[in-house]
Tab-separated table of C-alpha atoms in Angstrom:
chain	number	residue	atom	x	y	z
A	457	MET	CA	11.808	-38.074	-53.703
A	458	SER	CA	14.036	-39.007	-50.811
A	459	ASN	CA	12.785	-40.008	-47.394
A	460	ALA	CA	14.426	-36.928	-45.811
A	461	VAL	CA	12.403	-34.543	-48.003
A	462	ILE	CA	9.184	-36.407	-47.226
A	463	ALA	CA	9.931	-36.200	-43.480
A	464	GLU	CA	10.463	-32.450	-43.724
A	465	LYS	CA	7.119	-31.836	-45.446
A	466	ARG	CA	5.094	-34.162	-43.233
A	467	PRO	CA	3.230	-32.211	-40.488
A	468	SER	CA	4.035	-33.078	-36.898
A	469	THR	CA	1.557	-35.378	-35.225
A	470	LEU	CA	2.843	-34.693	-31.704
A	471	ARG	CA	0.925	-31.450	-31.379
A	472	GLY	CA	-2.710	-31.831	-30.382
A	473	ALA	CA	-5.653	-29.613	-31.148
A	474	SER	CA	-5.806	-26.275	-29.334
A	475	LEU	CA	-8.294	-23.481	-28.936
A	476	PRO	CA	-7.637	-20.195	-30.754
A	477	LYS	CA	-6.133	-17.304	-28.821
A	478	TRP	CA	-9.377	-15.343	-28.894
A	479	SER	CA	-11.390	-18.142	-27.282
A	480	PRO	CA	-11.068	-16.900	-23.638
A	481	TRP	CA	-12.411	-13.500	-24.706
A	482	ALA	CA	-15.295	-15.090	-26.591
A	483	ILE	CA	-16.150	-17.308	-23.614
A	484	ALA	CA	-15.972	-14.304	-21.275
A	485	VAL	CA	-18.287	-12.212	-23.468
A	486	GLY	CA	-20.727	-15.087	-23.776
A	487	SER	CA	-20.698	-15.652	-20.013
A	488	VAL	CA	-21.421	-11.973	-19.345
A	489	VAL	CA	-24.283	-11.934	-21.856
A	490	VAL	CA	-25.886	-15.036	-20.330
A	491	ALA	CA	-25.408	-13.695	-16.783
A	492	VAL	CA	-26.994	-10.347	-17.672
A	493	ALA	CA	-29.931	-12.102	-19.320
A	494	VAL	CA	-30.466	-14.371	-16.325
A	495	GLY	CA	-30.020	-11.529	-13.843
A	496	ALA	CA	-32.356	-9.161	-15.659
A	497	GLY	CA	-35.028	-11.835	-15.848
A	498	THR	CA	-34.841	-12.804	-12.169
A	499	GLY	CA	-34.213	-9.371	-10.613
A	500	LEU	CA	-30.707	-10.087	-9.324
A	501	THR	CA	-28.257	-7.345	-8.405
A	502	LYS	CA	-25.246	-6.370	-10.525
A	503	VAL	CA	-22.903	-8.008	-8.018
A	504	GLN	CA	-24.781	-11.270	-8.481
A	505	TRP	CA	-24.553	-10.815	-12.245
A	506	GLY	CA	-20.776	-10.635	-11.936
A	507	LEU	CA	-20.573	-13.735	-9.752
A	508	ILE	CA	-22.780	-15.703	-12.165
A	509	SER	CA	-20.717	-14.602	-15.158
A	510	GLY	CA	-17.487	-15.647	-13.410
A	511	LEU	CA	-18.916	-19.066	-12.567
A	512	LEU	CA	-20.203	-19.523	-16.120
A	513	PHE	CA	-16.808	-18.516	-17.508
A	514	LEU	CA	-15.005	-21.156	-15.445
A	515	VAL	CA	-17.494	-23.921	-16.267
A	516	ALA	CA	-17.565	-23.077	-19.985
A	517	THR	CA	-13.779	-22.817	-20.170
A	518	TYR	CA	-13.304	-26.240	-18.624
A	519	GLY	CA	-15.985	-27.877	-20.750
A	520	ILE	CA	-14.801	-26.465	-24.077
A	521	ALA	CA	-11.102	-26.996	-23.310
A	522	ALA	CA	-11.692	-30.581	-22.164
A	523	LYS	CA	-13.641	-31.300	-25.374
A	524	VAL	CA	-11.010	-29.842	-27.723
A	525	GLU	CA	-7.665	-30.012	-25.898
A	526	GLY	CA	-8.151	-32.710	-23.297
A	527	ARG	CA	-8.556	-32.682	-19.541
A	528	ARG	CA	-4.942	-31.890	-18.749
A	529	GLN	CA	-4.952	-28.667	-20.738
A	530	ALA	CA	-8.445	-27.902	-19.439
A	531	LYS	CA	-7.144	-28.007	-15.868
A	532	ASP	CA	-4.394	-25.553	-16.831
A	533	ARG	CA	-6.942	-23.212	-18.378
A	534	ILE	CA	-9.265	-23.452	-15.380
A	535	ALA	CA	-6.362	-22.517	-13.063
A	536	THR	CA	-5.570	-19.499	-15.249
A	537	GLY	CA	-9.243	-18.594	-15.293
A	538	LEU	CA	-9.452	-18.752	-11.491
A	539	VAL	CA	-6.538	-16.330	-11.247
A	540	TRP	CA	-8.237	-13.866	-13.601
A	541	VAL	CA	-11.602	-14.152	-11.863
A	542	ALA	CA	-9.991	-13.588	-8.456
A	543	PHE	CA	-8.130	-10.572	-9.851
A	544	LEU	CA	-11.334	-9.041	-11.230
A	545	VAL	CA	-13.243	-9.718	-7.999
A	546	ALA	CA	-10.502	-7.948	-6.014
A	547	LEU	CA	-10.443	-5.080	-8.518
A	548	VAL	CA	-14.172	-4.322	-8.316
A	549	PRO	CA	-14.273	-2.906	-4.742
A	550	LEU	CA	-11.049	-0.961	-5.356
A	551	ILE	CA	-12.412	0.714	-8.477
A	552	SER	CA	-15.760	1.289	-6.762
A	553	LEU	CA	-14.060	2.932	-3.767
A	554	VAL	CA	-11.942	5.248	-5.909
A	555	TRP	CA	-14.880	6.121	-8.152
A	556	VAL	CA	-17.221	7.007	-5.275
A	557	THR	CA	-14.499	9.045	-3.543
A	558	VAL	CA	-13.722	11.009	-6.698
A	559	VAL	CA	-17.382	11.649	-7.569
A	560	ARG	CA	-18.323	12.797	-4.069
A	561	GLY	CA	-15.049	14.477	-3.154
A	562	ILE	CA	-14.639	16.597	-6.262
A	563	LYS	CA	-17.653	18.747	-5.274
A	564	VAL	CA	-15.736	21.005	-2.874
A	565	LEU	CA	-12.110	20.116	-3.615
A	566	ASP	CA	-10.625	23.318	-5.007
A	567	VAL	CA	-7.874	25.830	-4.239
A	568	TYR	CA	-9.969	27.504	-1.537
A	569	PHE	CA	-10.572	24.164	0.189
A	570	LEU	CA	-6.836	23.392	0.173
A	571	THR	CA	-5.740	26.804	1.468
A	572	HIS	CA	-8.222	27.514	4.282
A	573	SER	CA	-8.938	26.027	7.696
A	574	MET	CA	-12.114	25.452	9.712
A	575	GLY	CA	-11.272	28.182	12.237
A	576	LEU	CA	-14.397	30.342	11.917
A	577	VAL	CA	-16.646	27.872	10.077
A	578	ALA	CA	-19.082	25.650	11.935
A	579	ASP	CA	-19.516	22.036	10.844
A	580	SER	CA	-23.091	22.802	9.796
A	581	GLN	CA	-22.025	25.664	7.497
A	582	PRO	CA	-20.562	25.571	3.974
A	583	GLY	CA	-16.982	26.606	3.324
A	584	GLY	CA	-13.871	25.843	5.284
A	585	GLY	CA	-10.956	23.689	4.195
A	586	ILE	CA	-8.158	21.301	5.132
A	587	TYR	CA	-5.081	23.533	5.181
A	588	HIS	CA	-4.614	23.044	8.935
A	589	ALA	CA	-5.091	19.273	8.528
A	590	ILE	CA	-2.530	19.097	5.712
A	591	ILE	CA	0.038	20.919	7.836
A	592	GLY	CA	-0.642	18.644	10.795
A	593	SER	CA	-0.411	15.449	8.743
A	594	LEU	CA	2.820	16.515	7.041
A	595	GLU	CA	4.480	17.450	10.323
A	596	GLN	CA	3.298	14.404	12.248
A	597	VAL	CA	4.146	11.911	9.488
A	598	GLY	CA	7.445	13.682	8.782
A	599	LEU	CA	8.555	13.522	12.416
A	600	ALA	CA	7.476	9.886	12.654
A	601	THR	CA	9.583	9.123	9.579
A	602	LEU	CA	12.615	10.896	11.054
A	603	ILE	CA	12.286	8.685	14.130
A	604	ALA	CA	11.335	5.345	12.591
A	605	ALA	CA	13.344	5.253	9.344
A	606	PRO	CA	16.890	5.428	10.844
A	607	ILE	CA	16.015	3.059	13.705
A	608	GLY	CA	14.335	0.607	11.328
A	609	VAL	CA	17.176	0.628	8.796
A	610	LEU	CA	19.872	0.223	11.474
A	611	THR	CA	17.911	-2.609	13.110
A	612	ALA	CA	17.637	-4.398	9.771
A	613	ILE	CA	21.375	-3.959	9.160
A	614	TYR	CA	22.072	-5.510	12.549
A	615	LEU	CA	19.779	-8.483	11.901
A	616	VAL	CA	21.211	-9.220	8.445
A	617	GLU	CA	24.886	-8.357	8.859
A	618	TYR	CA	25.648	-8.896	12.554
A	619	GLY	CA	22.707	-10.622	14.194
A	620	ARG	CA	23.532	-14.012	15.675
A	621	GLY	CA	22.292	-15.847	18.733
A	622	ARG	CA	19.464	-15.148	21.141
A	623	LEU	CA	19.546	-11.347	20.908
A	624	ALA	CA	18.886	-11.424	17.155
A	625	GLN	CA	16.121	-13.997	17.675
A	626	ALA	CA	14.519	-11.806	20.338
A	627	VAL	CA	14.682	-8.719	18.105
A	628	THR	CA	13.137	-10.655	15.213
A	629	PHE	CA	10.378	-11.962	17.469
A	630	PHE	CA	9.464	-8.522	18.804
A	631	VAL	CA	9.529	-7.010	15.309
A	632	ASP	CA	7.053	-9.671	14.213
A	633	VAL	CA	4.875	-8.911	17.243
A	634	MET	CA	4.990	-5.160	16.605
A	635	THR	CA	3.931	-5.691	13.003
A	636	GLY	CA	0.542	-6.914	14.204
A	637	VAL	CA	0.033	-4.414	17.040
A	638	PRO	CA	-3.220	-2.440	16.563
A	639	SER	CA	-2.780	1.304	16.170
A	640	ILE	CA	-4.930	2.007	19.219
A	641	VAL	CA	-2.454	0.071	21.395
A	642	ALA	CA	0.418	2.287	20.219
A	643	GLY	CA	-1.721	5.321	20.991
A	644	LEU	CA	-2.561	4.038	24.486
A	645	PHE	CA	1.137	3.416	25.186
A	646	ILE	CA	2.081	7.013	24.384
A	647	LEU	CA	-1.019	8.259	26.223
A	648	SER	CA	0.091	6.436	29.387
A	649	LEU	CA	3.466	8.200	29.187
A	650	MET	CA	1.722	11.543	28.716
A	651	LEU	CA	-0.417	10.912	31.805
A	652	ILE	CA	2.640	9.952	33.855
A	653	PHE	CA	4.426	13.195	32.947
A	654	ASP	CA	1.204	15.280	33.058
A	655	MET	CA	1.451	16.387	29.414
A	656	GLN	CA	-1.287	17.931	27.276
A	657	PRO	CA	-2.164	16.743	23.740
A	658	PHE	CA	0.297	17.883	21.065
A	659	GLY	CA	1.309	16.864	17.563
A	660	PHE	CA	4.594	15.174	18.398
A	661	ALA	CA	2.783	12.694	20.646
A	662	GLY	CA	0.950	11.439	17.569
A	663	SER	CA	4.263	11.250	15.728
A	664	MET	CA	5.700	8.950	18.393
A	665	ALA	CA	2.727	6.591	18.143
A	666	LEU	CA	2.965	6.600	14.330
A	667	ALA	CA	6.697	5.880	14.577
A	668	ILE	CA	5.926	2.761	16.654
A	669	LEU	CA	3.610	1.553	13.883
A	670	MET	CA	6.090	2.438	11.144
A	671	MET	CA	9.239	0.868	12.597
A	672	PRO	CA	8.434	-2.847	12.076
A	673	VAL	CA	7.390	-2.201	8.469
A	674	VAL	CA	10.698	-0.456	7.764
A	675	VAL	CA	12.664	-3.223	9.500
A	676	ARG	CA	10.958	-6.001	7.550
A	677	SER	CA	11.209	-4.328	4.132
A	678	THR	CA	14.829	-3.256	4.663
A	679	GLU	CA	15.784	-6.702	5.937
A	680	GLU	CA	14.414	-8.351	2.796
A	681	MET	CA	16.210	-5.866	0.553
A	682	LEU	CA	19.535	-6.437	2.298
A	683	LYS	CA	19.137	-10.202	1.941
A	684	LEU	CA	18.840	-9.767	-1.831
A	685	VAL	CA	22.341	-8.276	-2.079
A	686	PRO	CA	24.635	-11.061	-3.387
A	687	ASN	CA	27.177	-12.314	-0.840
A	688	GLU	CA	29.811	-12.211	-3.574
A	689	LEU	CA	29.790	-8.402	-3.390
A	690	ARG	CA	30.452	-8.486	0.344
A	691	GLU	CA	33.155	-11.125	-0.017
A	692	ALA	CA	34.895	-9.201	-2.814
A	693	SER	CA	34.980	-6.046	-0.711
A	694	LEU	CA	36.219	-7.862	2.388
A	695	ALA	CA	38.872	-9.660	0.327
A	696	LEU	CA	40.293	-6.270	-0.648
A	697	GLY	CA	40.787	-5.441	3.025
A	698	VAL	CA	37.807	-3.102	3.368
A	699	PRO	CA	36.342	-3.097	6.904
A	700	LYS	CA	32.900	-4.592	7.318
A	701	TRP	CA	31.248	-1.310	8.342
A	702	ARG	CA	32.633	0.371	5.243
A	703	THR	CA	31.503	-2.554	3.065
A	704	ILE	CA	27.979	-2.103	4.377
A	705	LEU	CA	28.120	1.652	3.850
A	706	LYS	CA	29.706	1.664	0.382
A	707	VAL	CA	28.555	-1.638	-1.152
A	708	VAL	CA	25.513	-3.151	0.546
A	709	LEU	CA	23.426	-0.027	1.130
A	710	PRO	CA	23.983	1.559	-2.310
A	711	THR	CA	23.025	-1.741	-3.947
A	712	SER	CA	19.746	-1.987	-2.031
A	713	ILE	CA	18.926	1.708	-1.594
A	714	GLY	CA	16.114	1.599	-4.158
A	715	GLY	CA	14.234	-1.166	-2.353
A	716	ILE	CA	14.895	0.388	1.054
A	717	THR	CA	13.483	3.726	-0.100
A	718	THR	CA	10.433	1.991	-1.534
A	719	GLY	CA	9.830	0.215	1.773
A	720	ILE	CA	10.088	3.479	3.712
A	721	MET	CA	7.632	5.170	1.334
A	722	LEU	CA	5.164	2.316	1.719
A	723	ALA	CA	5.519	2.527	5.503
A	724	ILE	CA	4.749	6.247	5.315
A	725	ALA	CA	1.661	5.491	3.252
A	726	ARG	CA	0.633	2.915	5.872
A	727	ILE	CA	0.691	5.415	8.766
A	728	ALA	CA	-0.667	8.395	6.831
A	729	GLY	CA	-4.245	7.158	7.234
A	730	GLU	CA	-4.147	6.259	10.935
A	731	THR	CA	-6.880	7.922	12.995
A	732	ALA	CA	-6.967	6.257	16.430
A	733	PRO	CA	-3.533	7.432	17.739
A	734	VAL	CA	-4.164	10.966	16.497
A	735	LEU	CA	-7.608	11.044	18.110
A	736	LEU	CA	-6.145	9.998	21.469
A	737	LEU	CA	-2.971	12.077	21.472
A	738	VAL	CA	-3.442	15.100	19.196
A	739	PHE	CA	-7.129	15.835	19.826
A	740	GLY	CA	-7.638	17.900	16.651
A	741	ASN	CA	-7.728	21.644	16.164
A	742	ARG	CA	-9.982	23.839	14.025
A	743	PHE	CA	-7.262	26.474	13.727
A	744	ILE	CA	-3.818	26.345	12.129
A	745	ASN	CA	-1.085	25.138	14.481
A	746	ASN	CA	2.365	25.056	12.899
A	747	ASN	CA	4.106	23.907	16.100
A	748	PRO	CA	3.837	20.127	16.590
A	749	PHE	CA	5.462	20.396	20.039
A	750	GLU	CA	2.781	22.552	21.625
A	751	GLY	CA	-0.989	22.380	21.603
A	752	PRO	CA	-3.506	20.202	19.757
A	753	GLN	CA	-3.126	19.714	16.010
A	754	GLN	CA	-5.284	18.459	13.201
A	755	SER	CA	-4.585	15.708	10.647
A	756	LEU	CA	-6.347	14.534	7.513
A	757	PRO	CA	-7.658	11.180	8.858
A	758	LEU	CA	-8.928	12.843	12.036
A	759	TYR	CA	-10.519	15.632	9.968
A	760	VAL	CA	-12.381	13.046	7.884
A	761	TYR	CA	-13.614	11.282	11.022
A	762	GLN	CA	-14.788	14.481	12.699
A	763	GLN	CA	-16.540	15.826	9.616
A	764	TYR	CA	-18.339	12.578	8.964
A	765	ALA	CA	-19.395	12.442	12.620
A	766	ALA	CA	-20.914	15.926	12.272
A	767	GLY	CA	-23.706	14.340	10.237
A	768	ASN	CA	-24.785	17.061	7.795
A	769	GLU	CA	-24.521	17.579	4.045
A	770	TYR	CA	-21.726	20.171	4.133
A	771	ALA	CA	-19.645	18.118	6.539
A	772	TYR	CA	-20.101	14.988	4.405
A	773	ASP	CA	-18.837	16.867	1.334
A	774	ARG	CA	-15.783	18.068	3.243
A	775	ALA	CA	-15.121	14.545	4.544
A	776	TRP	CA	-15.206	13.066	1.029
A	777	ALA	CA	-12.985	15.856	-0.326
A	778	ALA	CA	-10.448	15.294	2.470
A	779	SER	CA	-10.557	11.551	1.747
A	780	LEU	CA	-9.784	12.260	-1.897
A	781	ALA	CA	-6.866	14.475	-0.889
A	782	LEU	CA	-5.546	11.712	1.397
A	783	ILE	CA	-5.819	9.111	-1.400
A	784	ALA	CA	-3.968	11.479	-3.735
A	785	PHE	CA	-1.242	11.932	-1.108
A	786	VAL	CA	-0.765	8.169	-0.749
A	787	MET	CA	-0.812	7.719	-4.528
A	788	ILE	CA	1.898	10.366	-4.937
A	789	LEU	CA	4.015	8.579	-2.310
A	790	ASN	CA	3.687	5.294	-4.186
A	791	LEU	CA	4.621	6.938	-7.488
A	792	VAL	CA	7.647	8.568	-5.855
A	793	ALA	CA	8.671	5.195	-4.404
A	794	ARG	CA	8.430	3.540	-7.815
A	795	ALA	CA	10.412	6.345	-9.440
A	796	ILE	CA	13.167	6.139	-6.815
A	797	ALA	CA	13.290	2.341	-7.080
A	798	ARG	CA	13.658	2.570	-10.863
A	799	TRP	CA	16.249	5.333	-10.583
A	800	LYS	CA	18.346	3.573	-7.955
A	801	ALA	CA	18.008	0.082	-9.413
A	802	PRO	CA	21.384	-1.540	-10.227
A	803	LYS	CA	22.342	-0.932	-13.829
A	804	THR	CA	22.614	-4.048	-15.941
A	805	GLY	CA	24.813	-4.324	-18.983
A	806	ARG	CA	26.721	-6.719	-21.137
């Protein structure tokens, strides 16, 4: 038999021993079993059980991997394990929050609750609903979006396509500052203007404060999306003699419209749960007010705050149900953003 044939049949000696693919799952199950046994015997809480199981998983993974695969591969596995443990630790409060909200909010969340207001119902009585709060939230958030989205997108276009020198640096600096401004500060700013002009609380005042909070988010997300557009597309359009403004309108924006829309939707979700500006500027209303430019209005976050502050069983149930409706609203916005991003994503082909 020739040496070539022998070389082909000889197994490679460059590949070291490795753990089977199911080993992380087996180690995880074993760690959970040991943690539960230790926790049950010592009276620890379930949270402590989880922390002990995560620590046992990391220690066991490193020990077994170092024994079989060597220390270098063990370090790689321990890094992967840390990522998974951190992910699970972050997931626990999220799942717990959603679960508690669904369990407690589903008690009174029905068609009646969604189509009636609190006009003739006291906080200590059963019944009532969030129809007036839904209308207020939709109008206030909608008006804030009409104000903030165009200004934010145009500001981002200026920073990416035209911005040079000290003016662009100043705009970037103030956008960064506005990103971290607390919501109560935006509410106080609009409140000071209302006091100067002797104005009473009304829905549009809340919209202006929400627009201040929304603008920097839209600017930042749009700016990043515009930076992702390849310069070759701009250069090809300009080389054909197309003006720069038309290149932005016909090439740059259509290419990044999916990401821009997603950023705007996420900014809407960010302001939909704000309570402090609405409490200062809108005041709340137990009756239905369809006019955001006159008189106090209600909103879902403010409704939740007021019902929880009422401090009785019926009010607590209404607060949890309104919280569930608000979470559903934000979830729908995120799903719409993902759908638009997928729909408007640039088509790839051969």
